[in-house]
Structures are given as structure tokens and as C-alpha cells.
mmCIF file of C-alpha atoms and ligand atoms in Angstrom:
data_model
loop_
_atom_site.group_PDB
_atom_site.id
_atom_site.type_symbol
_atom_site.label_atom_id
_atom_site.label_comp_id
_atom_site.label_asym_id
_atom_site.label_seq_id
_atom_site.Cartn_x
_atom_site.Cartn_y
_atom_site.Cartn_z
ATOM 1 C CA MET A 1 -29.014 -77.798 35.993
ATOM 2 C CA ASP A 2 -27.184 -76.287 38.915
ATOM 3 C CA ASN A 3 -24.905 -73.516 37.793
ATOM 4 C CA THR A 4 -22.508 -74.213 40.658
ATOM 5 C CA ILE A 5 -21.623 -77.555 39.070
ATOM 6 C CA SER A 6 -19.560 -75.591 36.572
ATOM 7 C CA LEU A 7 -17.220 -74.509 39.361
ATOM 8 C CA GLU A 8 -16.726 -78.049 40.647
ATOM 9 C CA ILE A 9 -16.404 -79.495 37.182
ATOM 10 C CA ILE A 10 -13.288 -77.388 36.613
ATOM 11 C CA GLU A 11 -11.545 -79.469 39.248
ATOM 12 C CA VAL A 12 -12.735 -82.677 37.615
ATOM 13 C CA VAL A 13 -10.936 -81.917 34.355
ATOM 14 C CA GLU A 14 -7.970 -80.388 36.174
ATOM 15 C CA GLN A 15 -7.408 -83.504 38.284
ATOM 16 C CA ALA A 16 -7.679 -85.784 35.251
ATOM 17 C CA ALA A 17 -5.230 -83.629 33.297
ATOM 18 C CA ILE A 18 -2.675 -83.494 36.121
ATOM 19 C CA ALA A 19 -2.817 -87.264 36.624
ATOM 20 C CA SER A 20 -2.357 -87.927 32.925
ATOM 21 C CA ALA A 21 0.356 -85.305 32.440
ATOM 22 C CA LYS A 22 2.561 -87.216 34.879
ATOM 23 C CA TRP A 23 2.741 -89.862 32.152
ATOM 24 C CA MET A 24 3.493 -87.410 29.368
ATOM 25 C CA GLY A 25 6.222 -88.650 27.062
ATOM 26 C CA LYS A 26 6.551 -92.057 28.717
ATOM 27 C CA GLY A 27 5.220 -94.020 25.784
ATOM 28 C CA GLU A 28 2.474 -95.651 27.851
ATOM 29 C CA LYS A 29 -0.850 -94.543 26.449
ATOM 30 C CA ASN A 30 -2.946 -96.966 28.486
ATOM 31 C CA THR A 31 -1.512 -95.763 31.777
ATOM 32 C CA ALA A 32 -1.912 -92.117 30.758
ATOM 33 C CA ASP A 33 -5.567 -92.942 30.084
ATOM 34 C CA GLU A 34 -6.203 -95.067 33.188
ATOM 35 C CA VAL A 35 -4.904 -92.500 35.666
ATOM 36 C CA ALA A 36 -6.996 -89.778 34.024
ATOM 37 C CA VAL A 37 -10.117 -91.953 34.246
ATOM 38 C CA GLU A 38 -9.503 -92.723 37.908
ATOM 39 C CA ALA A 39 -8.823 -89.092 38.837
ATOM 40 C CA MET A 40 -11.862 -87.867 36.924
ATOM 41 C CA ARG A 41 -14.127 -90.418 38.546
ATOM 42 C CA ASP A 42 -12.786 -89.762 42.077
ATOM 43 C CA ARG A 43 -13.379 -86.022 41.807
ATOM 44 C CA MET A 44 -16.789 -86.442 40.154
ATOM 45 C CA ASN A 45 -17.968 -88.641 42.987
ATOM 46 C CA LYS A 46 -17.340 -85.796 45.445
ATOM 47 C CA ILE A 47 -19.848 -83.501 43.715
ATOM 48 C CA HIS A 48 -23.419 -83.071 44.904
ATOM 49 C CA MET A 49 -25.013 -84.185 41.654
ATOM 50 C CA ARG A 50 -26.882 -87.152 40.214
ATOM 51 C CA GLY A 51 -24.985 -87.991 37.055
ATOM 52 C CA ARG A 52 -25.048 -90.811 34.551
ATOM 53 C CA ILE A 53 -22.286 -91.496 32.041
ATOM 54 C CA VAL A 54 -23.747 -91.553 28.510
ATOM 55 C CA ILE A 55 -20.437 -91.377 26.678
ATOM 56 C CA GLY A 56 -17.541 -92.945 28.488
ATOM 57 C CA GLU A 57 -14.871 -95.532 28.447
ATOM 58 C CA GLY A 58 -15.194 -98.522 26.154
ATOM 59 C CA GLU A 59 -18.678 -99.425 25.028
ATOM 60 C CA ARG A 60 -17.448 -102.789 23.793
ATOM 61 C CA ASP A 61 -14.627 -103.517 26.224
ATOM 62 C CA ASP A 62 -15.494 -104.082 29.865
ATOM 63 C CA ALA A 63 -14.202 -100.755 31.143
ATOM 64 C CA PRO A 64 -14.191 -100.825 34.953
ATOM 65 C CA MET A 65 -14.634 -97.063 35.440
ATOM 66 C CA LEU A 66 -16.684 -94.332 33.807
ATOM 67 C CA TYR A 67 -18.373 -96.967 31.712
ATOM 68 C CA ILE A 68 -21.557 -96.111 29.876
ATOM 69 C CA GLY A 69 -24.449 -96.186 32.308
ATOM 70 C CA GLU A 70 -22.302 -95.697 35.428
ATOM 71 C CA GLU A 71 -23.848 -93.378 37.992
ATOM 72 C CA VAL A 72 -21.585 -90.693 39.414
ATOM 73 C CA GLY A 73 -21.948 -88.061 42.117
ATOM 74 C CA ILE A 74 -22.977 -87.986 45.764
ATOM 75 C CA CYS A 75 -26.686 -87.676 44.956
ATOM 76 C CA THR A 76 -26.809 -91.107 43.289
ATOM 77 C CA GLN A 77 -26.803 -92.748 46.725
ATOM 78 C CA PRO A 78 -30.082 -94.441 47.732
ATOM 79 C CA ASN A 79 -30.695 -92.060 50.656
ATOM 80 C CA ALA A 80 -29.633 -88.986 48.654
ATOM 81 C CA SER A 81 -32.848 -87.094 49.358
ATOM 82 C CA GLU A 82 -31.662 -86.770 52.978
ATOM 83 C CA PHE A 83 -28.660 -84.631 52.062
ATOM 84 C CA CYS A 84 -29.205 -83.377 48.479
ATOM 85 C CA THR A 85 -31.395 -80.505 47.353
ATOM 86 C CA ILE A 86 -34.175 -80.960 44.797
ATOM 87 C CA GLU A 87 -31.991 -79.279 42.210
ATOM 88 C CA GLU A 88 -29.048 -81.565 42.981
ATOM 89 C CA LEU A 89 -31.344 -84.577 42.631
ATOM 90 C CA GLN A 90 -32.179 -83.692 39.010
ATOM 91 C CA GLU A 91 -30.689 -86.347 36.743
ATOM 92 C CA ILE A 92 -27.922 -85.155 34.469
ATOM 93 C CA ASP A 93 -26.131 -86.876 31.597
ATOM 94 C CA ILE A 94 -22.372 -86.712 31.261
ATOM 95 C CA ALA A 95 -20.099 -87.396 28.295
ATOM 96 C CA VAL A 96 -16.443 -87.873 29.227
ATOM 97 C CA ASP A 97 -13.108 -88.368 27.561
ATOM 98 C CA PRO A 98 -10.686 -88.187 30.519
ATOM 99 C CA CYS A 99 -7.678 -88.397 28.201
ATOM 100 C CA GLU A 100 -8.579 -87.219 24.714
ATOM 101 C CA GLY A 101 -5.496 -87.959 22.671
ATOM 102 C CA THR A 102 -3.835 -90.776 24.617
ATOM 103 C CA ASN A 103 -1.146 -91.130 21.941
ATOM 104 C CA LEU A 104 -0.437 -87.398 22.139
ATOM 105 C CA VAL A 105 0.226 -87.697 25.869
ATOM 106 C CA ALA A 106 2.292 -90.861 25.513
ATOM 107 C CA TYR A 107 4.542 -89.284 22.879
ATOM 108 C CA GLY A 108 4.630 -85.754 24.307
ATOM 109 C CA GLN A 109 2.767 -84.140 21.441
ATOM 110 C CA ASN A 110 0.410 -81.176 21.404
ATOM 111 C CA GLY A 111 -3.367 -81.145 21.647
ATOM 112 C CA SER A 112 -4.383 -83.605 24.378
ATOM 113 C CA MET A 113 -6.896 -82.679 27.042
ATOM 114 C CA ALA A 114 -9.228 -83.993 29.716
ATOM 115 C CA VAL A 115 -12.724 -83.180 28.558
ATOM 116 C CA LEU A 116 -16.391 -83.610 29.403
ATOM 117 C CA ALA A 117 -19.843 -82.287 28.592
ATOM 118 C CA ILE A 118 -22.929 -82.213 30.820
ATOM 119 C CA SER A 119 -26.604 -81.649 30.156
ATOM 120 C CA GLU A 120 -29.983 -82.571 31.571
ATOM 121 C CA LYS A 121 -31.078 -86.180 31.173
ATOM 122 C CA GLY A 122 -31.455 -86.904 27.462
ATOM 123 C CA GLY A 123 -29.632 -83.714 26.477
ATOM 124 C CA LEU A 124 -26.627 -85.422 24.873
ATOM 125 C CA PHE A 125 -26.760 -87.883 21.975
ATOM 126 C CA ALA A 126 -25.556 -91.235 23.309
ATOM 127 C CA ALA A 127 -23.329 -91.847 20.304
ATOM 128 C CA PRO A 128 -22.413 -95.444 19.611
ATOM 129 C CA ASP A 129 -18.771 -96.473 19.441
ATOM 130 C CA PHE A 130 -18.722 -95.783 15.708
ATOM 131 C CA TYR A 131 -16.872 -93.439 13.422
ATOM 132 C CA MET A 132 -18.351 -90.109 12.401
ATOM 133 C CA ASN A 133 -17.748 -87.859 9.439
ATOM 134 C CA LYS A 134 -17.411 -84.350 10.861
ATOM 135 C CA LEU A 135 -17.532 -80.769 9.704
ATOM 136 C CA ALA A 136 -16.706 -77.982 12.121
ATOM 137 C CA ALA A 137 -16.441 -74.301 11.260
ATOM 138 C CA PRO A 138 -16.666 -70.856 12.902
ATOM 139 C CA ALA A 139 -19.993 -69.332 13.972
ATOM 140 C CA VAL A 140 -19.948 -66.955 11.008
ATOM 141 C CA ALA A 141 -20.271 -69.967 8.682
ATOM 142 C CA ALA A 142 -22.818 -71.854 10.813
ATOM 143 C CA GLY A 143 -25.684 -73.104 8.689
ATOM 144 C CA HIS A 144 -23.951 -71.989 5.472
ATOM 145 C CA VAL A 145 -21.420 -74.795 5.074
ATOM 146 C CA ASP A 146 -22.935 -78.260 4.874
ATOM 147 C CA ILE A 147 -21.362 -81.693 5.246
ATOM 148 C CA ARG A 148 -23.392 -82.842 2.216
ATOM 149 C CA ASN A 149 -21.490 -80.397 -0.003
ATOM 150 C CA THR A 150 -18.152 -81.260 -1.515
ATOM 151 C CA PRO A 151 -15.124 -79.965 0.417
ATOM 152 C CA THR A 152 -14.467 -77.560 -2.469
ATOM 153 C CA GLN A 153 -17.966 -76.093 -2.198
ATOM 154 C CA ASN A 154 -17.616 -75.717 1.562
ATOM 155 C CA LEU A 155 -14.273 -73.971 1.221
ATOM 156 C CA LYS A 156 -15.819 -71.456 -1.184
ATOM 157 C CA ILE A 157 -18.690 -70.803 1.231
ATOM 158 C CA LEU A 158 -16.281 -70.554 4.164
ATOM 159 C CA SER A 159 -14.089 -68.064 2.319
ATOM 160 C CA GLU A 160 -17.141 -65.887 1.597
ATOM 161 C CA CYS A 161 -18.451 -66.099 5.157
ATOM 162 C CA MET A 162 -15.043 -65.289 6.604
ATOM 163 C CA ASP A 163 -14.268 -62.680 3.950
ATOM 164 C CA ARG A 164 -10.885 -64.154 3.129
ATOM 165 C CA ALA A 165 -9.343 -66.052 0.234
ATOM 166 C CA ILE A 166 -9.475 -69.839 0.199
ATOM 167 C CA GLU A 167 -5.661 -69.742 0.317
ATOM 168 C CA GLU A 168 -5.959 -68.087 3.722
ATOM 169 C CA LEU A 169 -7.965 -70.951 5.186
ATOM 170 C CA VAL A 170 -6.468 -73.765 7.276
ATOM 171 C CA VAL A 171 -8.354 -77.059 7.478
ATOM 172 C CA VAL A 172 -7.483 -79.669 10.095
ATOM 173 C CA VAL A 173 -7.715 -83.268 8.927
ATOM 174 C CA MET A 174 -6.712 -86.436 10.777
ATOM 175 C CA ASP A 175 -3.703 -88.009 9.108
ATOM 176 C CA ARG A 176 -5.271 -91.285 8.007
ATOM 177 C CA PRO A 177 -5.302 -93.186 4.690
ATOM 178 C CA ARG A 178 -9.085 -92.754 4.614
ATOM 179 C CA HIS A 179 -8.504 -89.035 4.083
ATOM 180 C CA ASP A 180 -6.115 -89.209 1.127
ATOM 181 C CA GLY A 181 -8.787 -88.039 -1.321
ATOM 182 C CA LEU A 182 -10.095 -85.351 1.048
ATOM 183 C CA ILE A 183 -6.625 -83.930 1.636
ATOM 184 C CA ALA A 184 -5.909 -83.835 -2.099
ATOM 185 C CA GLU A 185 -9.182 -82.029 -2.786
ATOM 186 C CA ILE A 186 -8.644 -79.408 -0.061
ATOM 187 C CA ARG A 187 -5.159 -78.688 -1.415
ATOM 188 C CA GLN A 188 -6.462 -78.573 -4.977
ATOM 189 C CA ALA A 189 -9.097 -76.026 -3.909
ATOM 190 C CA GLY A 190 -6.271 -73.817 -2.616
ATOM 191 C CA ALA A 191 -6.657 -74.165 1.152
ATOM 192 C CA ARG A 192 -3.915 -75.309 3.482
ATOM 193 C CA VAL A 193 -4.131 -78.554 5.436
ATOM 194 C CA ARG A 194 -2.965 -79.119 8.963
ATOM 195 C CA LEU A 195 -2.615 -82.843 9.555
ATOM 196 C CA ILE A 196 -3.049 -84.165 13.085
ATOM 197 C CA SER A 197 -2.276 -87.653 14.310
ATOM 198 C CA ASP A 198 -4.960 -87.551 17.047
ATOM 199 C CA GLY A 199 -7.129 -85.150 18.987
ATOM 200 C CA ASP A 200 -9.941 -83.952 16.768
ATOM 201 C CA VAL A 201 -11.948 -82.509 19.695
ATOM 202 C CA SER A 202 -9.392 -79.757 20.196
ATOM 203 C CA ALA A 203 -9.341 -79.112 16.448
ATOM 204 C CA ALA A 204 -13.132 -78.897 16.183
ATOM 205 C CA ILE A 205 -13.462 -76.450 19.070
ATOM 206 C CA SER A 206 -10.560 -74.355 17.818
ATOM 207 C CA CYS A 207 -12.641 -73.471 14.745
ATOM 208 C CA ALA A 208 -14.894 -71.368 16.956
ATOM 209 C CA PHE A 209 -12.036 -69.238 18.285
ATOM 210 C CA ALA A 210 -10.471 -66.618 16.041
ATOM 211 C CA GLY A 211 -6.721 -66.539 16.475
ATOM 212 C CA THR A 212 -6.188 -70.280 16.544
ATOM 213 C CA ASN A 213 -5.499 -70.272 12.785
ATOM 214 C CA ILE A 214 -7.854 -73.223 12.412
ATOM 215 C CA HIS A 215 -10.878 -72.509 10.236
ATOM 216 C CA ALA A 216 -12.431 -75.930 9.663
ATOM 217 C CA LEU A 217 -12.226 -79.555 10.691
ATOM 218 C CA MET A 218 -13.104 -82.066 7.996
ATOM 219 C CA GLY A 219 -13.050 -85.848 7.898
ATOM 220 C CA ILE A 220 -13.732 -88.933 9.922
ATOM 221 C CA GLY A 221 -12.988 -89.369 13.632
ATOM 222 C CA ALA A 222 -14.724 -91.111 16.498
ATOM 223 C CA ALA A 223 -18.450 -90.495 17.073
ATOM 224 C CA PRO A 224 -18.297 -90.006 20.876
ATOM 225 C CA GLU A 225 -15.697 -87.275 20.379
ATOM 226 C CA GLY A 226 -18.096 -85.759 17.835
ATOM 227 C CA VAL A 227 -20.783 -85.337 20.495
ATOM 228 C CA ILE A 228 -18.344 -83.742 22.941
ATOM 229 C CA SER A 229 -17.143 -81.344 20.215
ATOM 230 C CA ALA A 230 -20.736 -80.548 19.284
ATOM 231 C CA ALA A 231 -21.549 -79.693 22.902
ATOM 232 C CA ALA A 232 -18.873 -76.999 22.965
ATOM 233 C CA LEU A 233 -19.748 -75.661 19.522
ATOM 234 C CA ARG A 234 -23.448 -75.596 20.319
ATOM 235 C CA CYS A 235 -22.706 -73.366 23.345
ATOM 236 C CA VAL A 236 -20.688 -70.849 21.327
ATOM 237 C CA GLY A 237 -22.801 -70.985 18.159
ATOM 238 C CA GLY A 238 -20.126 -72.628 16.021
ATOM 239 C CA HIS A 239 -20.929 -74.987 13.166
ATOM 240 C CA PHE A 240 -20.825 -78.740 13.737
ATOM 241 C CA GLN A 241 -22.346 -81.556 11.719
ATOM 242 C CA GLY A 242 -21.740 -85.255 12.084
ATOM 243 C CA GLN A 243 -22.795 -88.307 10.120
ATOM 244 C CA LEU A 244 -22.188 -91.817 11.434
ATOM 245 C CA ILE A 245 -19.955 -94.045 9.324
ATOM 246 C CA TYR A 246 -20.976 -97.669 9.338
ATOM 247 C CA ASP A 247 -19.228 -98.978 6.229
ATOM 248 C CA PRO A 248 -15.840 -100.516 7.183
ATOM 249 C CA ALA A 249 -14.625 -99.920 3.623
ATOM 250 C CA ILE A 250 -14.793 -96.139 4.145
ATOM 251 C CA VAL A 251 -12.860 -96.102 7.410
ATOM 252 C CA LYS A 252 -10.145 -98.432 6.117
ATOM 253 C CA THR A 253 -8.823 -99.293 9.595
ATOM 254 C CA GLY A 254 -10.748 -102.438 10.316
ATOM 255 C CA LEU A 255 -11.658 -101.112 13.759
ATOM 256 C CA ILE A 256 -15.319 -101.422 12.900
ATOM 257 C CA GLY A 257 -14.565 -104.834 11.507
ATOM 258 C CA GLU A 258 -18.098 -106.052 11.052
ATOM 259 C CA SER A 259 -19.891 -105.819 7.743
ATOM 260 C CA LYS A 260 -21.875 -102.785 6.680
ATOM 261 C CA GLU A 261 -25.087 -104.777 7.132
ATOM 262 C CA SER A 262 -24.290 -105.886 10.670
ATOM 263 C CA ASN A 263 -23.337 -102.318 11.612
ATOM 264 C CA ILE A 264 -26.677 -101.038 10.321
ATOM 265 C CA ALA A 265 -28.415 -103.734 12.365
ATOM 266 C CA ARG A 266 -26.435 -102.704 15.444
ATOM 267 C CA LEU A 267 -27.444 -99.076 14.960
ATOM 268 C CA GLN A 268 -31.064 -100.106 14.570
ATOM 269 C CA SER A 269 -30.921 -102.074 17.806
ATOM 270 C CA MET A 270 -29.848 -98.810 19.456
ATOM 271 C CA GLY A 271 -32.838 -96.996 18.021
ATOM 272 C CA ILE A 272 -30.979 -95.301 15.177
ATOM 273 C CA THR A 273 -33.302 -96.068 12.276
ATOM 274 C CA ASP A 274 -31.749 -93.663 9.769
ATOM 275 C CA PRO A 275 -28.037 -94.515 9.729
ATOM 276 C CA ASP A 276 -27.342 -91.764 7.160
ATOM 277 C CA LYS A 277 -28.858 -88.954 9.197
ATOM 278 C CA VAL A 278 -26.818 -85.771 9.362
ATOM 279 C CA TYR A 279 -26.811 -84.490 12.942
ATOM 280 C CA ASN A 280 -26.164 -80.851 13.740
ATOM 281 C CA ALA A 281 -24.753 -79.435 16.988
ATOM 282 C CA ASN A 282 -28.219 -78.761 18.418
ATOM 283 C CA GLU A 283 -29.241 -82.371 17.831
ATOM 284 C CA LEU A 284 -26.063 -83.870 19.277
ATOM 285 C CA ALA A 285 -26.252 -81.594 22.321
ATOM 286 C CA SER A 286 -29.960 -80.864 22.506
ATOM 287 C CA GLY A 287 -30.384 -80.133 26.208
ATOM 288 C CA GLU A 288 -31.692 -76.802 27.393
ATOM 289 C CA ASN A 289 -28.482 -76.292 29.340
ATOM 290 C CA VAL A 290 -25.147 -77.614 28.183
ATOM 291 C CA LEU A 291 -21.882 -77.336 30.044
ATOM 292 C CA PHE A 292 -18.501 -78.112 28.506
ATOM 293 C CA ALA A 293 -15.189 -78.357 30.349
ATOM 294 C CA ALA A 294 -11.671 -79.161 29.176
ATOM 295 C CA CYS A 295 -8.205 -78.927 30.700
ATOM 296 C CA GLY A 296 -5.030 -79.103 28.642
ATOM 297 C CA ILE A 297 -2.815 -82.115 29.312
ATOM 298 C CA THR A 298 -0.247 -81.179 26.701
ATOM 299 C CA SER A 299 -0.347 -77.690 25.203
ATOM 300 C CA GLY A 300 -2.671 -77.023 22.297
ATOM 301 C CA THR A 301 -4.177 -74.202 20.293
ATOM 302 C CA LEU A 302 -6.672 -73.363 23.044
ATOM 303 C CA MET A 303 -4.914 -74.109 26.305
ATOM 304 C CA GLU A 304 -1.497 -74.603 27.817
ATOM 305 C CA GLY A 305 -0.764 -78.095 29.059
ATOM 306 C CA VAL A 306 0.014 -78.993 32.678
ATOM 307 C CA ARG A 307 3.229 -77.409 33.941
ATOM 308 C CA PHE A 308 4.737 -78.959 37.058
ATOM 309 C CA PHE A 309 6.997 -77.120 39.452
ATOM 310 C CA GLY A 310 8.462 -78.084 42.825
ATOM 311 C CA GLY A 311 5.455 -79.086 44.922
ATOM 312 C CA GLY A 312 2.747 -77.969 42.566
ATOM 313 C CA ALA A 313 1.348 -77.606 39.087
ATOM 314 C CA ARG A 314 -0.314 -74.998 36.908
ATOM 315 C CA THR A 315 -3.226 -75.834 34.636
ATOM 316 C CA GLU A 316 -5.342 -74.036 32.074
ATOM 317 C CA SER A 317 -8.971 -74.995 31.533
ATOM 318 C CA LEU A 318 -11.830 -73.925 29.318
ATOM 319 C CA ILE A 319 -15.370 -73.923 30.715
ATOM 320 C CA ILE A 320 -18.272 -73.054 28.445
ATOM 321 C CA SER A 321 -21.810 -72.730 29.785
ATOM 322 C CA SER A 322 -24.925 -72.240 27.677
ATOM 323 C CA GLN A 323 -26.813 -71.371 30.861
ATOM 324 C CA SER A 324 -24.652 -68.457 31.952
ATOM 325 C CA LYS A 325 -23.529 -67.728 28.370
ATOM 326 C CA THR A 326 -19.907 -67.680 29.437
ATOM 327 C CA VAL A 327 -16.611 -68.893 28.036
ATOM 328 C CA ARG A 328 -14.089 -69.012 30.853
ATOM 329 C CA PHE A 329 -10.392 -69.682 30.568
ATOM 330 C CA VAL A 330 -9.318 -70.694 34.052
ATOM 331 C CA ASP A 331 -5.679 -70.535 35.069
ATOM 332 C CA THR A 332 -5.082 -72.513 38.261
ATOM 333 C CA ILE A 333 -2.117 -73.095 40.535
ATOM 334 C CA HIS A 334 -2.339 -76.397 42.431
ATOM 335 C CA MET A 335 -0.320 -76.325 45.635
ATOM 336 C CA ASN A 336 -0.022 -79.996 46.437
ATOM 337 C CA ASN A 337 3.095 -80.283 48.579
ATOM 338 C CA ASN A 338 3.548 -76.805 50.069
ATOM 339 C CA PRO A 339 5.686 -75.422 47.260
ATOM 340 C CA ARG A 340 8.315 -72.917 48.403
ATOM 341 C CA THR A 341 7.703 -70.877 45.295
ATOM 342 C CA ILE A 342 4.501 -70.398 43.313
ATOM 343 C CA SER A 343 5.814 -70.256 39.802
ATOM 344 C CA LEU A 344 4.061 -68.276 37.094
ATOM 345 C CA ASN A 345 6.256 -69.766 34.399
HETATM 346 O O1 LIG B 401 -7.508 -88.961 18.589
HETATM 347 C C1 LIG B 401 -8.468 -89.452 19.046
HETATM 348 C C2 LIG B 401 -8.298 -90.608 19.916
HETATM 349 O O2 LIG B 401 -8.955 -90.447 21.188
HETATM 350 P P1 LIG B 401 -8.480 -91.266 22.486
HETATM 351 O O3 LIG B 401 -8.727 -92.699 22.232
HETATM 352 O O4 LIG B 401 -9.412 -90.706 23.529
HETATM 353 O O5 LIG B 401 -7.072 -90.964 22.759
HETATM 354 C C3 LIG B 401 -9.805 -88.877 18.733
HETATM 355 O O6 LIG B 401 -9.686 -87.490 18.745
HETATM 356 C C4 LIG B 401 -10.354 -89.271 17.350
HETATM 357 O O7 LIG B 401 -11.626 -88.699 17.170
HETATM 358 C C5 LIG B 401 -10.637 -90.700 17.096
HETATM 359 O O8 LIG B 401 -10.709 -91.453 18.249
HETATM 360 C C6 LIG B 401 -9.908 -91.333 15.990
HETATM 361 O O9 LIG B 401 -9.985 -90.721 14.772
HETATM 362 C C7 LIG B 401 -10.431 -92.711 15.688
HETATM 363 O O10 LIG B 401 -9.405 -93.519 15.706
HETATM 364 P P2 LIG B 401 -8.538 -94.029 14.430
HETATM 365 O O11 LIG B 401 -9.086 -95.358 14.108
HETATM 366 O O12 LIG B 401 -7.150 -94.071 14.962
HETATM 367 O O13 LIG B 401 -8.688 -93.018 13.344
HETATM 368 MN MN1 LIG B 402 -10.711 -89.423 22.537
HETATM 369 MN MN1 LIG B 403 -9.633 -90.978 25.616
#
């Protein structure tokens, strides 16, 4: 995978974040999402690469852009061999969430970002539009905690690995009725719970960075977001496990409205023969090279959100590459309309 893609991909997430941030606080989640999708796709199609979307917009709805299977990049054109190098012609798989946390943007809340992950063809698990039970933790606990343990057991292991009391641990959990029992157990074990309304990708990745005051993510979120989180955690050695949830009774939202049996059949038709399999980060992002990029839309624990000033904007992005073994925080000033002042505030 061409290492120079990582430089271009920064602009992909930046452009999506800027477009979406213009709709911050306007109460229109669909628009905040649509503009991010369009901006991400436009910028992606200017890159010399041969990409295919494996996680994208709406598997079940007829999403017009960045849909699963869509080809992106200049080198997808039929005569690409005339103007693309052999390296650029290598097929790559891309997982995108142009606006992760659409509600957060619409209501001006923290933790939304434009995000994507890239790997060689077949290097990212093409997660179905299902729910996923997730466990994320810092690198020091990788392989020690296990999603098959009880939350209490995992908190004990985490406290030993991190050499701190359970009371000093903060666990992020999505604020959903399906997590009532989980939240009660975490509190009972002595740890503190940070409830989030949306945005579990940011929470999962935050576990890998000391100083965020987030030490674990537990509970059920969306499966595609699980793969994107796993890609980042795989690159930095953090812990991530995910297990697909196919029983509507567990999720309690009705969004996977079919019966348990029909969901199992749907998974089987996708080649997932063991619906209970526990996937780790290396299985969800198995490619030799994995690249992760995110840009804050609204501010979060990892990045500042987009800040506009007269004629321009300032963004903060996070680019993680397994190939170059780098974690880059990129602070960018975008000078769109000849700003008279370049503001650092
Ligand atoms: O918050 C989320 C929504 O993502 P998006 O649609 O891109 O704005 C994700 O971080 C969650 O992982 C997930 O989608 C959510 O938990 C599943 O939805 P829900 O049925 O509301 O729990
Ligand atoms: Mn999302
Ligand atoms: Mn989204």
C-alpha cells in the first residue's frame, strides 16, 4: 500500500469534517451526514488509488454515495494503467464513516468525527449492518481482558494491568436500555461509568491513549464502527474484541427487527458460519498494512473539532499507520477565502 496515500487521506477526513461542521448544532443530522459523505467522496476520487468501499453508507438503504462496493479513486478508471503506477493500481479496501456521530453534530455535542480505515484488498472485515458487543482497552491489557469474562472480572484484570484501583478506572458505555445491567455491574464493581449518547469509535480509540481518562469501552454498538475502531487499535496495539449480536431481544431497539433465526440465516448467506465468533483486532483489521484517519467534527477526547474563522478553518486530525508505525496528530489551517488573519485560536 502506497505510503503517500496517508498524506492525501488527511485531506479526505478534513474535508468531510469541515463540511459536516457547518451543520453543527442545526438539528439536522441527515444533512450533517450527507455533506460529509459528498465531501469525502469528492476528495477520495482525486487520489491516485484503486479503492473499494467495504464499509460505507447504508447496506440496506439505497445509499447513493460511498455505498458498499463503490469504487473510488482515479485508478479505478478503465484506462488507469495509462496514468497510474503499478503500486497505485493495487486494490485497496476502505471502511468509511464520514460523519461518525451524526446526532452529536446535529446537537452540538462532543465526540463526532469523520473517519476511515484502509488496507489491502481483504484486509478489513466487511462487517454486516449488525450490532456488535465490544470490549476496548489499553495496550497494557491487550490479551488479558476478554469479552467472554464478566465485566467485573475484566475490571479486576484491567486494574492489575494498569496498576491502579478499580475505583480509578473509567468505562465508557453507550447510554441505552440494553446496557442497564452492564452499567449496574460496572458501578457495583467500583469503577466509574461515562455514558455517551453516540460515538463509540472515539471512545474505543481513546482507550489506547493515556491521558484521555478513558480506560475501557464496554457494550453494544454498531458492527461497522467496531471494524473501524479495531483498525486503529490494531495499529497501536490496543485491545479490541467484537462479537456480532443477532438476537433482537438483546439489542432492545428493534433496529434489527427480524427474528434471531432470520438474522443467523442472513449472516450465513454472507459467509459468517459461526455467528458467535469473538473477533479480535487482528481479525477485524487483518491486512499487512492498515491505515486509520480521523478528523474531529466536534471536539472530543482525542481531537479538537473544526474551528471556523473569517475566511478559513482549523482542523485537527489523527493518522495512524501500521506501515510507518506512526501516530500523527495533524493541525491544519484551511485558507479558503483569503483570510486576513490566520487565527491560532
Ligand atoms: O453513535 C453511533 C452512530 O453512528 P452514526 O450513525 O454514524 O452517527 C455509533 O458510534 C454507534 O456505534 C452505533 O451506531 C449505535 O450504537 C447503534 O445505534 P443505536 O441503535 O442508536 O444504539
Ligand atoms: Mn457511525
Ligand atoms: Mn455516520
